Tab-separated table of C-alpha atoms in Angstrom:
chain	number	residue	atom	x	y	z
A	1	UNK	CA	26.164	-24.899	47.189
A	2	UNK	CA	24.082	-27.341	44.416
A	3	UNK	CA	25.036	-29.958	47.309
A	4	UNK	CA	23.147	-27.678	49.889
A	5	UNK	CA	20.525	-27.637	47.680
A	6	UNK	CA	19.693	-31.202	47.370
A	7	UNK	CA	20.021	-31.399	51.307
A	8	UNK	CA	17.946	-28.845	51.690
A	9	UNK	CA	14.864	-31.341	49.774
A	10	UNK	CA	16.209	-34.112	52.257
A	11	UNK	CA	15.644	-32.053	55.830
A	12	UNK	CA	12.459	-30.525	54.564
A	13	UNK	CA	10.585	-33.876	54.130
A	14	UNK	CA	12.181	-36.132	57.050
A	15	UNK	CA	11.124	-33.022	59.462
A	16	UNK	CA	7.831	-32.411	57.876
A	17	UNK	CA	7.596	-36.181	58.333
A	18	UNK	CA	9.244	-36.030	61.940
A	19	UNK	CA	6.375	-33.098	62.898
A	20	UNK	CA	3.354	-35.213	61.217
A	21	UNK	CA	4.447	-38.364	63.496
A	22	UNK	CA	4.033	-35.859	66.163
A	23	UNK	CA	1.019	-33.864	65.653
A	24	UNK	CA	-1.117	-37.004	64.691
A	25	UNK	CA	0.327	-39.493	67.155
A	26	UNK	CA	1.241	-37.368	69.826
A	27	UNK	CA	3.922	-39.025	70.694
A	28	UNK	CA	7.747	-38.376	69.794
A	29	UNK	CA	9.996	-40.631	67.376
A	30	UNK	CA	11.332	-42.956	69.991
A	31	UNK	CA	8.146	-43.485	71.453
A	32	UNK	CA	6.897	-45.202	67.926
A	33	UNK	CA	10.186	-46.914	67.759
A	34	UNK	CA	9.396	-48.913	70.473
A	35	UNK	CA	5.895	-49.510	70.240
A	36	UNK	CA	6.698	-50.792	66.623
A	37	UNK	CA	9.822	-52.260	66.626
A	38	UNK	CA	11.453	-55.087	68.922
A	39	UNK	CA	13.281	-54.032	71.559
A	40	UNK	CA	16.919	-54.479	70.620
A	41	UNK	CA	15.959	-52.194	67.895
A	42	UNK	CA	15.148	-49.216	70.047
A	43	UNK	CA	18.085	-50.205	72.317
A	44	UNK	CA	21.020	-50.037	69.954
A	45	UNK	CA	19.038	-46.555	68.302
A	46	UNK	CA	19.221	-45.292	71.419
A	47	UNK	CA	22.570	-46.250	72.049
A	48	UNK	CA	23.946	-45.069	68.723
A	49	UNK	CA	21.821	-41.242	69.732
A	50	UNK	CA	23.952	-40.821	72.700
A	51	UNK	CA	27.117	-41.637	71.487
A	52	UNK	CA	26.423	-39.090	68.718
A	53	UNK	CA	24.702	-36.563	70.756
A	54	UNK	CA	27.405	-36.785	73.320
A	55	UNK	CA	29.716	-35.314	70.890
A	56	UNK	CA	27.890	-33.157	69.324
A	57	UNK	CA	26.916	-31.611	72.958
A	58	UNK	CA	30.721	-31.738	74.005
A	59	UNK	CA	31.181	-29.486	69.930
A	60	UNK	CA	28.598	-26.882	71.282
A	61	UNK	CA	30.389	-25.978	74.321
A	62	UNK	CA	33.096	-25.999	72.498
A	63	UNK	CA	32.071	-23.317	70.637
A	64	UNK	CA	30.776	-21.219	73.383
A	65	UNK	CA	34.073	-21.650	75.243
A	66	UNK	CA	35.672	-20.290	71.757
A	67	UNK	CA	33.051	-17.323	71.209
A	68	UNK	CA	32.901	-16.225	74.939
A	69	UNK	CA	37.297	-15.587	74.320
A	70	UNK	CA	36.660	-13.769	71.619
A	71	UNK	CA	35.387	-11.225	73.919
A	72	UNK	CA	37.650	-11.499	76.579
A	73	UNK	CA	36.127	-14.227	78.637
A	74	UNK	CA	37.901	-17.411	79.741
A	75	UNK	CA	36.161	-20.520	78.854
A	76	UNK	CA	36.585	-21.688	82.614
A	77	UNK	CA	34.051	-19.085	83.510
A	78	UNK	CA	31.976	-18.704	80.534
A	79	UNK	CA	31.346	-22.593	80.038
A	80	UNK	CA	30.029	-23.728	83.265
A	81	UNK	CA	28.183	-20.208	83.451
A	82	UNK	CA	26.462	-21.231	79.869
A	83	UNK	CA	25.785	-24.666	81.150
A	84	UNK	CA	23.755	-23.329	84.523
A	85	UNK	CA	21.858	-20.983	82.734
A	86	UNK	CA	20.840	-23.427	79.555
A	87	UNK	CA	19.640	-25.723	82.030
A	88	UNK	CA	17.662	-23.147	83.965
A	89	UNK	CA	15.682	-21.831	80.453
A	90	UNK	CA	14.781	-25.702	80.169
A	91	UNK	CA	14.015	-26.974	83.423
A	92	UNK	CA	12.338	-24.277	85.295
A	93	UNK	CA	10.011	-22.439	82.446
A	94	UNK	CA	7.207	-24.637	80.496
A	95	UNK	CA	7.974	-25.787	76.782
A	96	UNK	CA	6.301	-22.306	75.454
A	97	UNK	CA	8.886	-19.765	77.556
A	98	UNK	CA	11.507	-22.739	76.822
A	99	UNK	CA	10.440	-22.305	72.549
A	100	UNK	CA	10.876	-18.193	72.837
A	101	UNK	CA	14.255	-18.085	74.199
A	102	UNK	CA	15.272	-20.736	71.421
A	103	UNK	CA	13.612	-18.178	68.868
A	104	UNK	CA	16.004	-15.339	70.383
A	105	UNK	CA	19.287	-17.403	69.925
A	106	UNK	CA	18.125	-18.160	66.698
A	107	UNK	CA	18.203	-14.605	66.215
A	108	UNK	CA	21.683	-14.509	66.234
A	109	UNK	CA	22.254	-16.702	62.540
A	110	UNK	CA	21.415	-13.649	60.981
A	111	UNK	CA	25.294	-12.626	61.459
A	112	UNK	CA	26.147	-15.528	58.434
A	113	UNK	CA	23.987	-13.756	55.603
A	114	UNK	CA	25.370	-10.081	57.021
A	115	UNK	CA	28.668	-12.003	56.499
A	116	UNK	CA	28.264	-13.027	53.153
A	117	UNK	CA	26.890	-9.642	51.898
A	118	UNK	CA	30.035	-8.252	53.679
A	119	UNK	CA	32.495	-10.627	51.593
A	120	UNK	CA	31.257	-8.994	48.813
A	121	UNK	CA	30.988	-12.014	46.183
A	122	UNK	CA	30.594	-12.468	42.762
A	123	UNK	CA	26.760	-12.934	43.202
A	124	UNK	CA	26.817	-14.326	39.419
A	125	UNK	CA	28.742	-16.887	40.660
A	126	UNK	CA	27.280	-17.802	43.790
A	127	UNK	CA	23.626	-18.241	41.329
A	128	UNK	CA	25.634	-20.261	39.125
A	129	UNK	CA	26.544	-22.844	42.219
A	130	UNK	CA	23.596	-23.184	43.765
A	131	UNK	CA	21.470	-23.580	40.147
A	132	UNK	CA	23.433	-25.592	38.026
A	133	UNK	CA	24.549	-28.995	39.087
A	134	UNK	CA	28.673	-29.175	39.850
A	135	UNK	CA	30.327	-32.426	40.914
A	136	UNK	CA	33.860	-33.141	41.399
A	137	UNK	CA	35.041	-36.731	41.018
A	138	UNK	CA	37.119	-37.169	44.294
A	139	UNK	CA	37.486	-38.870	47.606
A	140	UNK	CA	37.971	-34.943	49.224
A	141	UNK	CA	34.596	-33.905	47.352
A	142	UNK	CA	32.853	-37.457	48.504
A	143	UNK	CA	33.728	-36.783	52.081
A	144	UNK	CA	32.658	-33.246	51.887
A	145	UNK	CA	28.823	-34.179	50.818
A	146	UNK	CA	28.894	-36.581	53.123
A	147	UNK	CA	29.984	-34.587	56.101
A	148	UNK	CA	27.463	-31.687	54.599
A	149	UNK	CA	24.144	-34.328	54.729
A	150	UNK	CA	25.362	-35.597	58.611
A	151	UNK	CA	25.551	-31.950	59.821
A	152	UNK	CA	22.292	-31.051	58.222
A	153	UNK	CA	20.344	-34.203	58.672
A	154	UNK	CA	20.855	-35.245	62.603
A	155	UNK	CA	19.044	-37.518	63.990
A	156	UNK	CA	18.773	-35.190	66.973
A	157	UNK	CA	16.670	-32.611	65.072
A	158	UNK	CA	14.234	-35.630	63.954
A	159	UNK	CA	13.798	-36.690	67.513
A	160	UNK	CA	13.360	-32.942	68.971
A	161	UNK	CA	11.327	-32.307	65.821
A	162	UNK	CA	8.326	-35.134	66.982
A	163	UNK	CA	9.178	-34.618	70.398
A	164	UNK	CA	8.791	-30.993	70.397
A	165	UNK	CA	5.177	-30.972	68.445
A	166	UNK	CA	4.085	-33.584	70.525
A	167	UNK	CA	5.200	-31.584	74.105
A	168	UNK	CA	3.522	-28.483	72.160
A	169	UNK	CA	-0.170	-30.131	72.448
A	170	UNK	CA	-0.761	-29.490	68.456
A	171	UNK	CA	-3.406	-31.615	67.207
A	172	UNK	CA	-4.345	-32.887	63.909
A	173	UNK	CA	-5.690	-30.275	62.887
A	174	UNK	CA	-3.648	-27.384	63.839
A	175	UNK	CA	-0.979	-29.261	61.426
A	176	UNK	CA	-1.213	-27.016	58.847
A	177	UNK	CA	0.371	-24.494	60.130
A	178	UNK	CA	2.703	-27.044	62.220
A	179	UNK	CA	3.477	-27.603	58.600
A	180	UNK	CA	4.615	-24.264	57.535
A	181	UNK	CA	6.772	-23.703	60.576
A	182	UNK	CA	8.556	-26.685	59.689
A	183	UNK	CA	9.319	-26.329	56.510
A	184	UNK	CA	10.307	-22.468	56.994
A	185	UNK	CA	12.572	-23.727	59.796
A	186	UNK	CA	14.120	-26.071	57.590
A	187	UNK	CA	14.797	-23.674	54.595
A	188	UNK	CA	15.776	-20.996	56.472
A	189	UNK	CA	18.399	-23.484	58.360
A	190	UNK	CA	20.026	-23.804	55.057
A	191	UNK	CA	19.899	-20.475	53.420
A	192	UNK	CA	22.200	-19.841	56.760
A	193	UNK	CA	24.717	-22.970	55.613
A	194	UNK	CA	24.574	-21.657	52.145
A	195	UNK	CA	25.414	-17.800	53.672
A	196	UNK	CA	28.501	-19.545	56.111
A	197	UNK	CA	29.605	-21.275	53.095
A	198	UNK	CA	29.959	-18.433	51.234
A	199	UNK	CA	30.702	-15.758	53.589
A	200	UNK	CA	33.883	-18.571	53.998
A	201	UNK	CA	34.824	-18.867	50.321
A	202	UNK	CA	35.047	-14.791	50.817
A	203	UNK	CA	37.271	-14.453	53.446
A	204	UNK	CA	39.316	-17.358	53.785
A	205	UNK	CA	38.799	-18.741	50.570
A	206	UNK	CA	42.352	-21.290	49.358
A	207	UNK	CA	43.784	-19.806	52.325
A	208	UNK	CA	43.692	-23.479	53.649
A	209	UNK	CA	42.468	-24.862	57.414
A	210	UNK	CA	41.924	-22.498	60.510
A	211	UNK	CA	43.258	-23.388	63.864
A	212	UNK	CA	40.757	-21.360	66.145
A	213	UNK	CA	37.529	-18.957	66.242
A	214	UNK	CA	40.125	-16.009	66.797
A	215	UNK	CA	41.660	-16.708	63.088
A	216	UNK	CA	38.420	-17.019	61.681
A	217	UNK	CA	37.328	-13.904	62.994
A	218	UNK	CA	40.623	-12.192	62.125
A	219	UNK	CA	40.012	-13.336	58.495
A	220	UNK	CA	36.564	-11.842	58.520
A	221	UNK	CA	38.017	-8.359	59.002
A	222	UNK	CA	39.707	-7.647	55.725
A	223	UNK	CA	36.016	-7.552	54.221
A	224	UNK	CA	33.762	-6.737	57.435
A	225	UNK	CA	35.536	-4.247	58.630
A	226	UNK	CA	36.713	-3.940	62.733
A	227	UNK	CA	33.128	-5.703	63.727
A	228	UNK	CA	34.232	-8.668	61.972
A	229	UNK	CA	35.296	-10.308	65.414
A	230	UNK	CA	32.334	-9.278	67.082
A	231	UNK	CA	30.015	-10.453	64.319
A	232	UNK	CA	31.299	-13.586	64.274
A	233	UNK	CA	31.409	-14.047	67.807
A	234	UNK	CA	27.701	-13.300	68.045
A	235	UNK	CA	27.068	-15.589	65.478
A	236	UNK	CA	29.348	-18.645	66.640
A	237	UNK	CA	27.661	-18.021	70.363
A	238	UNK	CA	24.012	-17.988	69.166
A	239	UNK	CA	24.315	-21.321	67.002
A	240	UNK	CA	26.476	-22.637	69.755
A	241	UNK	CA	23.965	-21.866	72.654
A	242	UNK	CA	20.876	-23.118	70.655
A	243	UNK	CA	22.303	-26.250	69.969
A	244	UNK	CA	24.052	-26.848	73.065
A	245	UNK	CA	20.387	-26.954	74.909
A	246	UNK	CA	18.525	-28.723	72.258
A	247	UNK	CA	21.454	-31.493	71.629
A	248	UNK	CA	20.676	-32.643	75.569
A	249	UNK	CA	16.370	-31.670	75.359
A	250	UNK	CA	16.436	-34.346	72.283
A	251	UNK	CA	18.245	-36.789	74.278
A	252	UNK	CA	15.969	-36.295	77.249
A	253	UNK	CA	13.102	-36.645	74.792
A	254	UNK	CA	14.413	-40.214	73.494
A	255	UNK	CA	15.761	-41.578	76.595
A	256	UNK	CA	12.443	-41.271	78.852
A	257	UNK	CA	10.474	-42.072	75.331
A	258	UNK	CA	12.587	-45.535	74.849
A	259	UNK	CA	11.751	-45.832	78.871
A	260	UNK	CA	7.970	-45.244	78.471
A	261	UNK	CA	7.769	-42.828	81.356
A	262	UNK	CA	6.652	-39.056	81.654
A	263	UNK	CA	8.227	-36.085	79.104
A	264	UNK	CA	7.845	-33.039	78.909
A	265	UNK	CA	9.208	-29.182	79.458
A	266	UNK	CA	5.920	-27.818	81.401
A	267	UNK	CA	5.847	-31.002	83.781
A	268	UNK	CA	7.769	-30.475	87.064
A	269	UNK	CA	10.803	-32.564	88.760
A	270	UNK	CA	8.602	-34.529	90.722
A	271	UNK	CA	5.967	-35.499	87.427
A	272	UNK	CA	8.912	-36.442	85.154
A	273	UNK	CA	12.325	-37.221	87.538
A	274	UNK	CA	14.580	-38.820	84.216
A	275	UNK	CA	13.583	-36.839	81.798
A	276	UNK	CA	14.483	-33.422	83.477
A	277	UNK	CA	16.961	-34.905	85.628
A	278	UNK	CA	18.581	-36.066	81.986
């Protein structure tokens, strides 16, 4: 938790910085990179982004294929279904409608912190972690930071961060409150890590590694009660589903930014072919 902490400082400044590149360029991330950088630089960035962000997109539907069975649905069905309608909230609406329905799944984190009330911890304890600072000499703790800064700070969520203020229209000086939703995004990102990491240390806590979303769940319900599955079903689908259409938006973003040619959620097929055909 002091770990999360210390990340926590990290993703607030690179996406304040991300959405001040934005706002007062108005362009996105990749855009600058190539204006200011030769271009073998913005070709092996780019390169390194889609290796990265092909995983992580390939992860996502992974986890809606999991969440969707934990209510009875076969991922055959439920992932291509996910995949047609993600698209269609992207590509047919305009960046605002696109922005709303992202707000709604994001609705859906608020499961973790009901989680970790549920688990009922030693709240002394939990203060203790995240206020004074606890490191463990080891290769296991080592790799744990390390995998706890790359799954906080993606480079996906700089390059949607620009990208997104920029496709937004906000100008210099509406950056203020650009500002604020930045920084609240970012905080309240990690207050949910902090809640999954405890709600975890509740229910599952020296129990050792999970196999699948329907063990996870089935630990949850020794301390949340029969809605345990469904709770963390919701949850796993909402973070799953968010993530799942930004991953491919921020590669969109980069790719026809690194190209030079039109971007943007409100243009149409025929204004920007790559980037919604991306």
């Amino acid at each position: 938790l002091f770990v999360m902490v210390l990340v926590t400082v990290a993703l607030v400044v690179v996406q304040e910085m991300s959405a001040r590149l934005g706002a007062h360029t108005g362009e996105g991330l990749m855009s600058l990179i190539r204006e200011q950088f030769p271009l073998r630089a913005s070709a092996f960035a780019i390169a390194c982004l889609l290796v990265a962000n092909l995983g992580l997109v390939v992860s996502e539907f992974a986890g809606i294929g999991a969440a969707f069975e934990l209510f009875g649905v076969t991922r055959y069905v439920a992932v291509p279904t996910a995949a047609v309608v993600i698209w269609a909230v992207v590509v047919l609406g305009d960046y605002r409608w696109a922005e709303r329905i992202f707000l709604i799944l994001g609705l859906a984190f608020i499961a973790y912190p009901i989680a970790a009330v549920l688990g009922e911890p030693d709240w002394g304890e939990v203060a203790s972690n995240v206020l004074r600072p606890q490191f463990v000499w080891s290769k296991e703790f080592l790799f744990l930071c390390v995998a706890l800064i790359g799954t906080t700070v993606t480079p996906y969520m700089q390059l949607y961060q620009a990208a997104a203020v920029a496709d937004r229209g906000a100008a210099p000086e509406e950056y203020r409150m650009v500002k604020i939703d930045t920084i609240t995004g970012a905080i309240f990102a990690n207050v949910v890590s902090m809640a999954i990491i405890v709600a975890t240390a509740t229910a599952i806590g020296g129990t050792g590694p999970l196999d699948s979303a329907s063990e996870a769940a089935a630990a949850l319900e020794p301390v949340a009660g029969a809605g345990a599955e469904v709770l963390f079903g919701i949850g796993l689908l909402g973070a799953s589903a968010l993530a799942a259409a930004v991953v491919p938006l921020a590669t969109s973003y980069a790719v026809a930014e690194a190209l030079g040619v039109e971007r943007s959620v409100s243009r149409t097929f025929r204004e920007a072919p790559l980037f919604l055909g991306l």
